[in-house]
């Protein structure tokens, strides 16, 4: 879609209520479609990363590629919201999805030519593309649904997206089933991933812009025109002084920081090649369960939206403490210098570490879905939420870039676990404070309430309608 595609004649913000939730232009279908795009691209990428070392025996190339990836992702995650507001979903998504294909192709190349250069360059390029994709995804997932069902839509998206990790985990499991002592996955594994990612790139053109998406009550998701470069540059810079975004920083930093530890030093060190693929299936499957569970709590547990937020954060905090405590018990018997024997899924000793790795996946989905719900409660228009989501992904990626280099520099495994546990724990009280100050029970954010207070009473109905779109 071109820059001018989103510029339409002014339309009424409300239309007649629609009858079917399964319309092509409904929020339900559009969130499901962005879920399928992410199923094919970042979902399959997660399966590659989840094998530990990107499927290679030596994790150095994957660690360096991921460092390059998350360094550029940190920049374009923040800029991605502004780029989405200028280009719209089609160009933003297609450009982002295509970089996933190149990234996996670089590991196929590495299977034959042991040169890191291509993988590192492809990682840097993927960081640009991922920043665009996730800013677009964040705007769609948080702005398209109605306010009182954002948790449900987020959980639906998360389930579809993580089915990519489930299917992606089955690919190396079956294609390498008889190669449990192999050093790296075979070429067919990488080629299969590339086929899925190509399909996701094509599917991205099915996503509609916000001014063409109509909710069940007849309201449009957004009637704003696409923005300008100058406007977006100013708005992006303002995010760094926005107190709401500053309160989200610790949660953003923590939310991908633990991947290098979990993938390389739990799944990668404790299990053989084929079992790592099987573990991936259950890790990403656990994410589907976690997102549905936290989505229900955040949408249906209490009438008060703020109370639902408090309870959701409390549940994740308690479960997170228990899971990281289990991780500590698992970590104490081994270290980099005293690595354990690789486990196979047919052995009885497999059960304990497997349940831990499954639980890590459960917690990941609950933690990130919780943060997205909080972000979605801060505003209701796609332009603002695309910037908020981009800021979240940018800070998240900066943390991930540091984490992959932490692992590359052989920081003790116990230290990595303690840092991960501490970062997630720090984020909970700050999120509670954010919900307390910025989320309102009447489905209005603090900023919207202030705007309405400044409008004369004779115009109040008109203003409320405009804000709700």
Short mmCIF file of C-alpha atoms in Angstrom, two decimals:
data_model
loop_
_atom_site.label_atom_id
_atom_site.label_comp_id
_atom_site.label_asym_id
_atom_site.label_seq_id
_atom_site.Cartn_x
_atom_site.Cartn_y
_atom_site.Cartn_z
CA UNK A 1 0.00 0.00 0.00
CA UNK A 2 1.32 3.42 -0.90
CA UNK A 3 1.63 6.43 1.35
CA UNK A 4 -1.59 7.97 0.13
CA UNK A 5 -3.72 4.84 0.30
CA UNK A 6 -4.97 5.62 3.77
CA UNK A 7 -6.15 9.14 2.86
CA UNK A 8 -9.90 8.94 2.57
CA UNK A 9 -12.75 11.43 2.53
CA UNK A 10 -14.04 12.19 5.99
CA UNK A 11 -16.48 9.52 7.13
CA UNK A 12 -18.82 9.13 10.03
CA UNK A 13 -17.19 7.41 12.95
CA UNK A 14 -20.27 5.27 13.62
CA UNK A 15 -22.21 3.13 11.20
CA UNK A 16 -25.05 0.67 11.60
CA UNK A 17 -24.16 -2.31 13.77
CA UNK A 18 -22.90 -5.27 11.79
CA UNK A 19 -24.27 -8.79 12.04
CA UNK A 20 -21.29 -11.07 11.50
CA UNK A 21 -18.03 -11.20 13.42
CA UNK A 22 -16.49 -13.17 10.58
CA UNK A 23 -16.60 -10.37 8.03
CA UNK A 24 -13.32 -9.80 6.20
CA UNK A 25 -13.22 -6.23 7.58
CA UNK A 26 -14.00 -7.26 11.18
CA UNK A 27 -11.40 -6.91 13.96
CA UNK A 28 -11.68 -10.65 14.65
CA UNK A 29 -10.69 -11.66 11.12
CA UNK A 30 -7.98 -9.02 10.84
CA UNK A 31 -6.36 -10.00 14.16
CA UNK A 32 -6.55 -13.63 13.06
CA UNK A 33 -4.83 -12.72 9.78
CA UNK A 34 -2.00 -10.86 11.52
CA UNK A 35 -1.72 -13.93 13.73
CA UNK A 36 -1.26 -16.10 10.64
CA UNK A 37 1.37 -13.73 9.25
CA UNK A 38 3.25 -14.00 12.55
CA UNK A 39 2.68 -17.78 12.55
CA UNK A 40 4.64 -17.99 9.30
CA UNK A 41 7.42 -15.50 10.03
CA UNK A 42 8.36 -14.78 13.67
CA UNK A 43 6.64 -18.02 14.72
CA UNK A 44 8.99 -20.05 12.53
CA UNK A 45 11.90 -17.83 13.56
CA UNK A 46 11.13 -18.71 17.17
CA UNK A 47 11.32 -22.39 16.29
CA UNK A 48 14.76 -21.86 14.70
CA UNK A 49 16.04 -19.94 17.72
CA UNK A 50 14.38 -22.31 20.17
CA UNK A 51 16.56 -25.20 18.98
CA UNK A 52 19.55 -23.45 20.55
CA UNK A 53 22.26 -21.94 18.35
CA UNK A 54 19.84 -21.62 15.44
CA UNK A 55 20.16 -25.37 14.88
CA UNK A 56 23.97 -25.26 14.86
CA UNK A 57 26.20 -27.09 17.31
CA UNK A 58 28.35 -24.01 17.86
CA UNK A 59 26.10 -21.27 19.25
CA UNK A 60 28.58 -18.47 18.44
CA UNK A 61 27.23 -17.71 14.95
CA UNK A 62 23.62 -17.59 16.19
CA UNK A 63 24.57 -15.44 19.18
CA UNK A 64 26.39 -12.93 16.95
CA UNK A 65 23.58 -12.93 14.38
CA UNK A 66 21.04 -12.36 17.14
CA UNK A 67 23.11 -9.53 18.59
CA UNK A 68 23.12 -7.80 15.20
CA UNK A 69 19.41 -8.54 14.86
CA UNK A 70 18.36 -7.06 18.18
CA UNK A 71 20.67 -4.07 17.87
CA UNK A 72 18.96 -2.89 14.68
CA UNK A 73 15.61 -4.08 16.05
CA UNK A 74 16.08 -1.76 19.03
CA UNK A 75 16.29 1.21 16.65
CA UNK A 76 13.62 0.19 14.15
CA UNK A 77 11.32 -1.13 16.85
CA UNK A 78 11.03 2.45 18.12
CA UNK A 79 10.88 3.92 14.58
CA UNK A 80 8.56 1.19 13.32
CA UNK A 81 5.40 2.77 14.71
CA UNK A 82 6.11 5.99 12.84
CA UNK A 83 6.94 4.11 9.63
CA UNK A 84 3.66 2.18 9.93
CA UNK A 85 1.74 5.44 10.35
CA UNK A 86 3.32 6.72 7.11
CA UNK A 87 3.24 3.62 4.90
CA UNK A 88 0.29 1.67 6.25
CA UNK A 89 0.16 -2.10 6.88
CA UNK A 90 0.83 -3.56 3.42
CA UNK A 91 4.26 -2.14 2.67
CA UNK A 92 5.31 -2.23 6.32
CA UNK A 93 4.42 -5.91 6.77
CA UNK A 94 5.69 -7.13 3.39
CA UNK A 95 9.05 -5.43 3.88
CA UNK A 96 9.35 -6.86 7.37
CA UNK A 97 8.32 -10.43 6.49
CA UNK A 98 10.74 -10.76 3.58
CA UNK A 99 13.75 -10.31 5.87
CA UNK A 100 12.88 -13.50 7.78
CA UNK A 101 13.40 -15.56 4.63
CA UNK A 102 16.87 -14.09 4.14
CA UNK A 103 17.82 -14.75 7.75
CA UNK A 104 17.04 -18.47 7.66
CA UNK A 105 18.70 -18.68 4.23
CA UNK A 106 21.91 -17.45 5.86
CA UNK A 107 21.96 -20.52 8.15
CA UNK A 108 21.40 -22.76 5.15
CA UNK A 109 24.45 -21.08 3.63
CA UNK A 110 26.37 -21.60 6.89
CA UNK A 111 25.68 -25.34 6.73
CA UNK A 112 27.94 -25.46 3.65
CA UNK A 113 30.29 -22.50 4.10
CA UNK A 114 31.33 -21.90 7.68
CA UNK A 115 31.46 -18.09 7.34
CA UNK A 116 29.61 -15.96 9.86
CA UNK A 117 29.46 -12.79 7.76
CA UNK A 118 26.27 -13.57 5.86
CA UNK A 119 24.42 -14.70 9.01
CA UNK A 120 25.44 -11.56 10.93
CA UNK A 121 24.43 -9.25 8.04
CA UNK A 122 21.15 -11.13 7.64
CA UNK A 123 20.56 -10.74 11.37
CA UNK A 124 21.05 -6.98 11.13
CA UNK A 125 18.63 -6.82 8.18
CA UNK A 126 16.09 -8.93 10.05
CA UNK A 127 16.26 -6.47 12.94
CA UNK A 128 15.04 -3.75 10.57
CA UNK A 129 12.28 -5.99 9.21
CA UNK A 130 11.21 -7.26 12.63
CA UNK A 131 10.92 -3.69 13.90
CA UNK A 132 8.51 -2.92 11.07
CA UNK A 133 6.50 -6.12 11.47
CA UNK A 134 6.06 -5.93 15.24
CA UNK A 135 5.13 -2.23 15.26
CA UNK A 136 2.43 -3.01 12.71
CA UNK A 137 1.31 -6.09 14.63
CA UNK A 138 1.16 -4.13 17.88
CA UNK A 139 -1.02 -1.43 16.34
CA UNK A 140 -3.44 -3.98 14.88
CA UNK A 141 -3.63 -6.18 17.97
CA UNK A 142 -4.17 -3.34 20.43
CA UNK A 143 -6.22 -0.86 18.35
CA UNK A 144 -8.58 -3.01 16.25
CA UNK A 145 -10.42 -4.92 19.05
CA UNK A 146 -13.09 -3.28 21.26
CA UNK A 147 -11.77 -2.04 24.59
CA UNK A 148 -13.53 -4.65 26.73
CA UNK A 149 -12.20 -7.59 24.71
CA UNK A 150 -8.58 -6.68 24.12
CA UNK A 151 -7.31 -9.47 26.37
CA UNK A 152 -9.33 -12.03 24.40
CA UNK A 153 -8.05 -10.79 21.05
CA UNK A 154 -4.46 -10.68 22.33
CA UNK A 155 -4.75 -14.28 23.52
CA UNK A 156 -6.23 -15.34 20.17
CA UNK A 157 -3.37 -13.67 18.32
CA UNK A 158 -0.80 -15.19 20.67
CA UNK A 159 -2.26 -18.66 20.18
CA UNK A 160 -2.19 -18.46 16.38
CA UNK A 161 1.27 -16.90 16.35
CA UNK A 162 2.74 -19.53 18.66
CA UNK A 163 1.23 -22.35 16.68
CA UNK A 164 4.05 -21.39 14.29
CA UNK A 165 6.54 -22.36 16.97
CA UNK A 166 4.65 -25.63 17.53
CA UNK A 167 4.64 -26.60 13.85
CA UNK A 168 8.15 -25.23 13.50
CA UNK A 169 9.31 -27.43 16.35
CA UNK A 170 7.92 -30.51 14.62
CA UNK A 171 9.95 -29.78 11.47
CA UNK A 172 13.41 -30.36 13.01
CA UNK A 173 12.03 -33.15 15.21
CA UNK A 174 10.85 -35.26 12.27
CA UNK A 175 13.52 -34.27 9.76
CA UNK A 176 16.31 -35.00 12.26
CA UNK A 177 14.67 -37.85 14.19
CA UNK A 178 17.41 -40.36 13.34
CA UNK A 179 20.19 -37.81 13.77
CA UNK A 180 20.06 -37.39 17.56
CA UNK A 181 23.85 -37.12 17.74
CA UNK A 182 24.15 -34.79 14.72
CA UNK A 183 25.99 -31.49 15.14
CA UNK A 184 23.46 -29.31 13.26
CA UNK A 185 20.11 -29.64 11.51
CA UNK A 186 19.96 -30.65 7.85
CA UNK A 187 19.27 -28.44 4.80
CA UNK A 188 15.65 -29.60 4.47
CA UNK A 189 14.87 -28.13 7.89
CA UNK A 190 15.96 -24.64 6.87
CA UNK A 191 14.25 -24.89 3.45
CA UNK A 192 10.94 -25.83 5.12
CA UNK A 193 11.19 -22.77 7.38
CA UNK A 194 11.87 -20.53 4.37
CA UNK A 195 8.75 -21.81 2.59
CA UNK A 196 6.54 -20.88 5.54
CA UNK A 197 8.14 -17.44 5.77
CA UNK A 198 7.57 -16.77 2.06
CA UNK A 199 3.89 -17.65 2.50
CA UNK A 200 3.68 -15.17 5.40
CA UNK A 201 5.14 -12.42 3.24
CA UNK A 202 2.41 -12.96 0.63
CA UNK A 203 -0.33 -13.18 3.28
CA UNK A 204 0.62 -9.76 4.64
CA UNK A 205 -1.17 -8.13 1.70
CA UNK A 206 -4.49 -9.39 3.10
CA UNK A 207 -4.31 -7.03 6.11
CA UNK A 208 -6.66 -4.02 5.92
CA UNK A 209 -5.76 -0.48 7.08
CA UNK A 210 -7.54 0.70 10.26
CA UNK A 211 -9.98 3.04 8.51
CA UNK A 212 -11.46 0.04 6.64
CA UNK A 213 -11.94 -2.15 9.72
CA UNK A 214 -15.41 -1.95 11.31
CA UNK A 215 -16.22 -3.25 14.80
CA UNK A 216 -19.42 -5.15 15.56
CA UNK A 217 -21.12 -2.02 16.94
CA UNK A 218 -20.47 -0.19 13.65
CA UNK A 219 -17.57 1.98 14.82
CA UNK A 220 -14.43 2.17 12.73
CA UNK A 221 -11.06 1.45 14.33
CA UNK A 222 -9.62 4.75 13.14
CA UNK A 223 -10.53 7.55 10.74
CA UNK A 224 -7.20 9.39 10.94
CA UNK A 225 -5.15 9.99 7.81
CA UNK A 226 -1.67 8.60 7.43
CA UNK A 227 0.96 10.77 9.03
CA UNK A 228 4.03 12.66 7.84
CA UNK A 229 7.71 11.98 8.50
CA UNK A 230 8.09 15.18 10.53
CA UNK A 231 5.07 14.45 12.72
CA UNK A 232 6.19 10.91 13.42
CA UNK A 233 9.77 11.95 14.22
CA UNK A 234 8.48 14.41 16.82
CA UNK A 235 6.01 11.91 18.31
CA UNK A 236 8.64 9.17 18.53
CA UNK A 237 11.04 11.49 20.37
CA UNK A 238 8.27 12.38 22.84
CA UNK A 239 8.00 8.73 23.83
CA UNK A 240 11.33 8.93 25.68
CA UNK A 241 9.86 11.55 28.02
CA UNK A 242 6.45 9.87 28.34
CA UNK A 243 6.06 8.70 31.96
CA UNK A 244 3.83 5.81 30.90
CA UNK A 245 6.50 4.43 28.57
CA UNK A 246 9.19 4.91 31.20
CA UNK A 247 7.21 2.73 33.61
CA UNK A 248 7.08 0.00 30.96
CA UNK A 249 10.85 0.03 30.30
CA UNK A 250 11.82 -2.68 32.84
CA UNK A 251 9.09 -5.04 31.58
CA UNK A 252 10.11 -4.32 27.98
CA UNK A 253 13.79 -4.98 28.68
CA UNK A 254 13.04 -8.21 30.56
CA UNK A 255 10.53 -9.68 28.09
CA UNK A 256 13.09 -11.13 25.62
CA UNK A 257 16.18 -11.01 27.84
CA UNK A 258 15.64 -14.57 29.06
CA UNK A 259 15.53 -16.20 25.60
CA UNK A 260 19.28 -16.66 25.27
CA UNK A 261 19.42 -18.38 28.65
CA UNK A 262 16.39 -20.60 28.07
CA UNK A 263 17.19 -21.62 24.49
CA UNK A 264 20.97 -22.01 24.64
CA UNK A 265 21.56 -23.00 28.25
CA UNK A 266 18.47 -25.00 29.13
CA UNK A 267 17.15 -26.52 25.91
CA UNK A 268 20.54 -26.38 24.17
CA UNK A 269 22.65 -27.84 27.00
CA UNK A 270 20.30 -30.37 28.56
CA UNK A 271 18.85 -32.16 25.50
CA UNK A 272 20.01 -33.81 22.28
CA UNK A 273 19.12 -32.50 18.82
CA UNK A 274 15.83 -34.28 18.16
CA UNK A 275 14.60 -33.71 21.72
CA UNK A 276 15.27 -29.97 21.39
CA UNK A 277 12.87 -29.94 18.44
CA UNK A 278 10.24 -31.80 20.48
CA UNK A 279 10.72 -29.41 23.40
CA UNK A 280 10.08 -26.52 21.04
CA UNK A 281 6.67 -27.95 20.21
CA UNK A 282 5.66 -27.90 23.86
CA UNK A 283 7.38 -24.58 24.69
CA UNK A 284 5.36 -22.72 22.08
CA UNK A 285 2.28 -24.85 22.79
CA UNK A 286 2.52 -23.73 26.42
CA UNK A 287 2.46 -20.15 25.17
CA UNK A 288 -0.95 -20.79 23.63
CA UNK A 289 -2.28 -22.01 26.98
CA UNK A 290 -0.67 -19.14 28.88
CA UNK A 291 -2.08 -16.46 26.59
CA UNK A 292 -5.62 -17.87 26.79
CA UNK A 293 -5.46 -18.09 30.58
CA UNK A 294 -4.20 -14.56 31.16
CA UNK A 295 -6.52 -13.21 28.46
CA UNK A 296 -9.53 -14.57 30.35
CA UNK A 297 -8.35 -13.02 33.62
CA UNK A 298 -7.73 -9.63 31.99
CA UNK A 299 -11.14 -9.51 30.27
CA UNK A 300 -13.60 -11.45 32.41
CA UNK A 301 -12.39 -11.89 36.00
CA UNK A 302 -13.89 -8.65 37.41
CA UNK A 303 -16.17 -5.88 36.18
CA UNK A 304 -13.58 -3.24 37.04
CA UNK A 305 -10.93 -2.99 34.35
CA UNK A 306 -8.33 -1.72 36.80
CA UNK A 307 -9.04 -4.64 39.14
CA UNK A 308 -8.61 -7.07 36.24
CA UNK A 309 -5.25 -5.47 35.54
CA UNK A 310 -4.14 -5.76 39.17
CA UNK A 311 -5.22 -9.39 39.40
CA UNK A 312 -3.57 -10.29 36.09
CA UNK A 313 -0.26 -8.76 37.14
CA UNK A 314 -0.50 -10.49 40.53
CA UNK A 315 -1.14 -13.90 38.96
CA UNK A 316 1.81 -13.54 36.58
CA UNK A 317 4.05 -12.35 39.43
CA UNK A 318 3.21 -15.34 41.65
CA UNK A 319 3.52 -17.88 38.85
CA UNK A 320 6.73 -16.27 37.63
CA UNK A 321 8.33 -16.47 41.05
CA UNK A 322 7.45 -20.16 41.31
CA UNK A 323 8.81 -20.98 37.83
CA UNK A 324 12.07 -19.09 38.26
CA UNK A 325 12.45 -20.79 41.64
CA UNK A 326 12.16 -24.12 39.87
CA UNK A 327 14.71 -22.90 37.33
CA UNK A 328 17.13 -22.13 40.14
CA UNK A 329 16.79 -25.68 41.51
CA UNK A 330 17.41 -27.06 38.01
CA UNK A 331 20.44 -24.82 37.39
CA UNK A 332 22.40 -25.52 40.57
CA UNK A 333 23.71 -29.03 39.56
CA UNK A 334 25.42 -27.88 36.31
CA UNK A 335 27.49 -25.03 34.88
CA UNK A 336 29.49 -24.17 31.78
CA UNK A 337 32.49 -26.05 33.16
CA UNK A 338 30.46 -29.06 34.30
CA UNK A 339 27.90 -29.62 31.57
CA UNK A 340 25.35 -32.42 31.95
CA UNK A 341 24.86 -35.42 29.69
CA UNK A 342 22.42 -34.72 26.85
CA UNK A 343 18.98 -36.12 27.59
CA UNK A 344 16.70 -37.88 25.10
CA UNK A 345 12.91 -37.72 25.34
CA UNK A 346 12.76 -41.50 25.84
CA UNK A 347 14.66 -41.32 29.14
CA UNK A 348 12.91 -41.04 32.51
CA UNK A 349 15.25 -38.20 33.59
CA UNK A 350 13.78 -36.12 30.75
CA UNK A 351 10.56 -35.32 32.66
CA UNK A 352 11.77 -32.73 35.19
CA UNK A 353 13.77 -30.45 32.86
CA UNK A 354 11.03 -30.81 30.24
CA UNK A 355 8.34 -29.53 32.64
CA UNK A 356 10.58 -26.58 33.50
CA UNK A 357 11.13 -25.67 29.85
CA UNK A 358 7.37 -26.00 29.23
CA UNK A 359 6.72 -23.67 32.18
CA UNK A 360 9.15 -21.09 30.80
CA UNK A 361 7.03 -20.96 27.64
CA UNK A 362 3.84 -20.60 29.69
CA UNK A 363 5.30 -17.69 31.66
CA UNK A 364 6.65 -15.95 28.54
CA UNK A 365 3.19 -15.76 26.95
CA UNK A 366 1.48 -14.64 30.14
CA UNK A 367 4.08 -11.95 30.78
CA UNK A 368 4.01 -10.48 27.27
CA UNK A 369 0.22 -10.72 26.90
CA UNK A 370 -0.10 -8.87 30.22
CA UNK A 371 2.18 -6.07 28.99
CA UNK A 372 0.31 -5.79 25.67
CA UNK A 373 -2.98 -5.56 27.56
CA UNK A 374 -1.63 -2.69 29.66
CA UNK A 375 -0.39 -0.91 26.52
CA UNK A 376 -3.75 -1.43 24.84
CA UNK A 377 -5.51 0.11 27.86
CA UNK A 378 -3.52 3.34 27.52
CA UNK A 379 -5.15 4.50 24.25
CA UNK A 380 -7.62 3.40 21.59
CA UNK A 381 -6.31 4.72 18.27
CA UNK A 382 -3.91 2.87 15.99
CA UNK A 383 -1.46 5.74 15.54
CA UNK A 384 -0.76 6.18 19.25
CA UNK A 385 -0.72 2.44 19.92
CA UNK A 386 1.62 1.76 16.99
CA UNK A 387 4.13 4.16 18.61
CA UNK A 388 3.63 2.64 22.06
CA UNK A 389 4.04 -0.89 20.66
CA UNK A 390 7.10 0.17 18.69
CA UNK A 391 8.67 1.66 21.81
CA UNK A 392 7.97 -1.57 23.71
CA UNK A 393 9.56 -3.70 20.98
CA UNK A 394 12.51 -1.34 20.65
CA UNK A 395 13.42 -1.50 24.33
CA UNK A 396 12.71 -5.24 24.35
CA UNK A 397 15.15 -5.73 21.49
CA UNK A 398 17.84 -3.62 23.11
CA UNK A 399 17.63 -5.95 26.10
CA UNK A 400 17.79 -9.00 23.85
CA UNK A 401 20.89 -7.67 22.05
CA UNK A 402 22.64 -7.37 25.39
CA UNK A 403 21.44 -10.82 26.48
CA UNK A 404 22.85 -12.62 23.44
CA UNK A 405 26.23 -11.02 24.00
CA UNK A 406 26.07 -11.90 27.69
CA UNK A 407 25.82 -15.52 26.61
CA UNK A 408 28.54 -15.12 23.96
CA UNK A 409 30.92 -13.84 26.63
CA UNK A 410 30.26 -16.97 28.73
CA UNK A 411 28.72 -15.25 31.73
CA UNK A 412 28.04 -17.92 34.41
CA UNK A 413 24.67 -19.61 33.93
CA UNK A 414 23.55 -19.03 37.51
CA UNK A 415 24.23 -15.30 37.14
CA UNK A 416 22.12 -15.22 33.97
CA UNK A 417 19.21 -16.87 35.75
CA UNK A 418 19.37 -14.48 38.70
CA UNK A 419 19.42 -11.42 36.41
CA UNK A 420 16.44 -12.74 34.44
CA UNK A 421 14.45 -13.40 37.59
CA UNK A 422 15.32 -9.98 39.03
CA UNK A 423 14.33 -8.08 35.88
CA UNK A 424 10.90 -9.65 35.64
CA UNK A 425 10.30 -9.16 39.37
CA UNK A 426 11.20 -5.45 39.14
CA UNK A 427 8.63 -4.89 36.40
CA UNK A 428 5.54 -6.02 38.35
CA UNK A 429 5.20 -3.13 40.86
CA UNK A 430 5.85 -0.60 38.09
CA UNK A 431 3.08 -2.10 35.96
CA UNK A 432 0.74 -1.99 38.97
CA UNK A 433 1.57 1.72 39.36
CA UNK A 434 0.90 2.32 35.66
CA UNK A 435 -2.51 0.63 35.83
CA UNK A 436 -3.32 2.58 38.99
CA UNK A 437 -2.49 5.95 37.40
CA UNK A 438 -3.37 5.56 33.72
CA UNK A 439 -6.10 2.91 33.32
CA UNK A 440 -9.68 3.96 34.05
CA UNK A 441 -12.62 1.77 35.00
CA UNK A 442 -14.99 3.51 32.58
CA UNK A 443 -12.99 2.29 29.53
CA UNK A 444 -11.36 5.67 29.09
CA UNK A 445 -7.67 6.32 29.50
CA UNK A 446 -6.44 9.27 31.50
CA UNK A 447 -5.57 11.27 28.38
CA UNK A 448 -9.06 10.77 26.90
CA UNK A 449 -10.69 11.87 30.16
CA UNK A 450 -8.65 15.08 30.16
CA UNK A 451 -9.57 15.79 26.53
CA UNK A 452 -13.29 15.41 27.20
CA UNK A 453 -13.08 17.64 30.28
CA UNK A 454 -11.90 20.53 28.10
CA UNK A 455 -14.83 20.28 25.63
CA UNK A 456 -18.02 22.29 26.21
CA UNK A 457 -20.99 20.16 27.30
CA UNK A 458 -22.95 20.95 24.11
CA UNK A 459 -20.31 19.14 22.08
CA UNK A 460 -19.67 16.28 24.50
CA UNK A 461 -21.55 13.62 22.52
CA UNK A 462 -19.70 14.44 19.32
CA UNK A 463 -16.33 14.35 21.08
CA UNK A 464 -17.04 11.02 22.74
CA UNK A 465 -17.91 9.47 19.39
CA UNK A 466 -14.73 10.75 17.79
CA UNK A 467 -12.54 9.46 20.61
CA UNK A 468 -14.14 6.03 20.57
CA UNK A 469 -13.09 5.46 16.99
#
